[in-house]
Amino acid sequence: MNILIVFDHPRRDGSFCGAVVDHLQEGLSAAGHTSEVADLRAEGFDPRLPVADEPDWDDPAKVYSSEVLREQARVMRAEALAFVFPVWWWSFPATTKGWIDRVWNHGWAYGSRKLPHKKALLIGTASSDAEAYAKRGYDTAMQTQLVTGIMQYCGIPEARLELLYDVMAGAEVRDQQLARVRALGASYF
């Protein structure tokens, strides 16, 4: 199976999120899968929604900008999707949100047509611990927004949110999280 990994962090090298991508790819490869990384920041993806990419509710067959068409083709080459991102304000960073806003457009990912993918894995890194997320309901809110409100709404029936909590706690915690990510890559898809 070919998995598109949508990565959003200012730095791939030297960041924990970058290490998550590497370990996810290791797990995928060990299970016989292939992967492609869409590094939104490094590739210079513009998350702003121009008029050319604004949904046309009366025309689900609208042709969008060449940048969006390229991204849509990349999504369609994949059989499943993964997202790796730092949790900022209890959600994706703005670049990922803008990528979804522009690329997963009306008539292509929702509306009269849905995405054909059966699985998506969302991996968010969090500096807080699980108790803080549960206490305030952030974990439930993210599950509702990202899994139900985006992935399932766009036709992906099996979507899973994995939050890697407390990643600032030190090397031992990060090593455990990376082993967990590698195992997810080997078993989820």
PDB file of C-alpha atoms in Angstrom, residues 28-104:
ATOM      1  CA  LEU A  28       5.636   1.321   6.890  1.00  0.00           C
ATOM      2  CA  SER A  29       8.638  -0.061   5.027  1.00  0.00           C
ATOM      3  CA  ALA A  30       8.972  -2.987   7.463  1.00  0.00           C
ATOM      4  CA  ALA A  31       5.344  -3.888   6.678  1.00  0.00           C
ATOM      5  CA  GLY A  32       5.994  -3.746   2.926  1.00  0.00           C
ATOM      6  CA  HIS A  33       4.349  -0.379   2.329  1.00  0.00           C
ATOM      7  CA  THR A  34       5.704   2.559   0.352  1.00  0.00           C
ATOM      8  CA  SER A  35       5.345   6.198   1.307  1.00  0.00           C
ATOM      9  CA  GLU A  36       5.717   9.691  -0.062  1.00  0.00           C
ATOM     10  CA  VAL A  37       6.194  12.744   2.149  1.00  0.00           C
ATOM     11  CA  ALA A  38       4.415  15.985   1.342  1.00  0.00           C
ATOM     12  CA  ASP A  39       6.581  18.408   3.350  1.00  0.00           C
ATOM     13  CA  LEU A  40       4.260  21.392   3.095  1.00  0.00           C
ATOM     14  CA  ARG A  41       6.702  23.966   4.481  1.00  0.00           C
ATOM     15  CA  ALA A  42       9.796  22.812   2.577  1.00  0.00           C
ATOM     16  CA  GLU A  43       7.791  22.642  -0.643  1.00  0.00           C
ATOM     17  CA  GLY A  44       6.488  26.171  -0.139  1.00  0.00           C
ATOM     18  CA  PHE A  45       2.801  25.267  -0.188  1.00  0.00           C
ATOM     19  CA  ASP A  46       0.723  28.453   0.076  1.00  0.00           C
ATOM     20  CA  PRO A  47      -2.091  27.799   2.569  1.00  0.00           C
ATOM     21  CA  ARG A  48      -4.028  30.947   1.658  1.00  0.00           C
ATOM     22  CA  LEU A  49      -7.248  30.375  -0.277  1.00  0.00           C
ATOM     23  CA  PRO A  50      -7.218  32.452  -3.476  1.00  0.00           C
ATOM     24  CA  VAL A  51     -10.341  33.101  -5.526  1.00  0.00           C
ATOM     25  CA  ALA A  52      -9.237  30.457  -8.063  1.00  0.00           C
ATOM     26  CA  ASP A  53      -9.537  27.774  -5.368  1.00  0.00           C
ATOM     27  CA  GLU A  54     -12.659  29.030  -3.659  1.00  0.00           C
ATOM     28  CA  PRO A  55     -15.383  26.357  -3.643  1.00  0.00           C
ATOM     29  CA  ASP A  56     -18.121  26.820  -6.218  1.00  0.00           C
ATOM     30  CA  TRP A  57     -21.199  25.278  -4.625  1.00  0.00           C
ATOM     31  CA  ASP A  58     -23.066  25.391  -7.944  1.00  0.00           C
ATOM     32  CA  ASP A  59     -20.270  23.703  -9.911  1.00  0.00           C
ATOM     33  CA  PRO A  60     -18.842  20.561  -8.272  1.00  0.00           C
ATOM     34  CA  ALA A  61     -16.799  19.953 -11.456  1.00  0.00           C
ATOM     35  CA  LYS A  62     -14.910  23.253 -11.098  1.00  0.00           C
ATOM     36  CA  VAL A  63     -11.273  23.127 -12.215  1.00  0.00           C
ATOM     37  CA  TYR A  64      -8.958  24.505  -9.542  1.00  0.00           C
ATOM     38  CA  SER A  65      -5.470  26.047  -9.735  1.00  0.00           C
ATOM     39  CA  SER A  66      -2.500  24.053 -11.032  1.00  0.00           C
ATOM     40  CA  GLU A  67      -1.025  23.900  -7.503  1.00  0.00           C
ATOM     41  CA  VAL A  68      -4.220  22.342  -6.160  1.00  0.00           C
ATOM     42  CA  LEU A  69      -4.501  19.944  -9.102  1.00  0.00           C
ATOM     43  CA  ARG A  70      -0.919  18.744  -8.418  1.00  0.00           C
ATOM     44  CA  GLU A  71      -1.731  18.164  -4.759  1.00  0.00           C
ATOM     45  CA  GLN A  72      -4.968  16.379  -5.617  1.00  0.00           C
ATOM     46  CA  ALA A  73      -3.060  14.080  -7.989  1.00  0.00           C
ATOM     47  CA  ARG A  74      -0.588  13.311  -5.202  1.00  0.00           C
ATOM     48  CA  VAL A  75      -3.432  12.480  -2.820  1.00  0.00           C
ATOM     49  CA  MET A  76      -5.008  10.197  -5.418  1.00  0.00           C
ATOM     50  CA  ARG A  77      -1.729   8.300  -5.991  1.00  0.00           C
ATOM     51  CA  ALA A  78      -1.895   7.228  -2.355  1.00  0.00           C
ATOM     52  CA  GLU A  79      -4.055   4.428  -1.035  1.00  0.00           C
ATOM     53  CA  ALA A  80      -4.052   5.810   2.511  1.00  0.00           C
ATOM     54  CA  LEU A  81      -3.076   9.026   4.266  1.00  0.00           C
ATOM     55  CA  ALA A  82      -1.032   9.985   7.307  1.00  0.00           C
ATOM     56  CA  PHE A  83      -0.555  13.399   8.868  1.00  0.00           C
ATOM     57  CA  VAL A  84       2.325  14.347  11.181  1.00  0.00           C
ATOM     58  CA  PHE A  85       2.121  17.699  12.925  1.00  0.00           C
ATOM     59  CA  PRO A  86       2.740  19.558  16.170  1.00  0.00           C
ATOM     60  CA  VAL A  87      -0.479  20.349  18.000  1.00  0.00           C
ATOM     61  CA  TRP A  88      -0.906  24.108  17.948  1.00  0.00           C
ATOM     62  CA  TRP A  89      -4.010  25.568  19.546  1.00  0.00           C
ATOM     63  CA  TRP A  90      -5.532  22.085  19.785  1.00  0.00           C
ATOM     64  CA  SER A  91      -5.464  21.415  16.056  1.00  0.00           C
ATOM     65  CA  PHE A  92      -3.314  21.210  12.946  1.00  0.00           C
ATOM     66  CA  PRO A  93      -0.905  24.072  12.233  1.00  0.00           C
ATOM     67  CA  ALA A  94      -2.280  26.676   9.819  1.00  0.00           C
ATOM     68  CA  THR A  95      -0.404  25.275   6.821  1.00  0.00           C
ATOM     69  CA  THR A  96      -2.095  21.867   7.140  1.00  0.00           C
ATOM     70  CA  LYS A  97      -5.478  23.509   7.642  1.00  0.00           C
ATOM     71  CA  GLY A  98      -4.883  25.668   4.559  1.00  0.00           C
ATOM     72  CA  TRP A  99      -3.791  22.587   2.571  1.00  0.00           C
ATOM     73  CA  ILE A 100      -7.057  20.873   3.454  1.00  0.00           C
ATOM     74  CA  ASP A 101      -9.060  24.040   2.728  1.00  0.00           C
ATOM     75  CA  ARG A 102      -7.512  24.400  -0.722  1.00  0.00           C
ATOM     76  CA  VAL A 103      -6.922  20.803  -1.816  1.00  0.00           C
ATOM     77  CA  TRP A 104      -9.851  18.889  -0.303  1.00  0.00           C
TER      78      TRP A 104
END
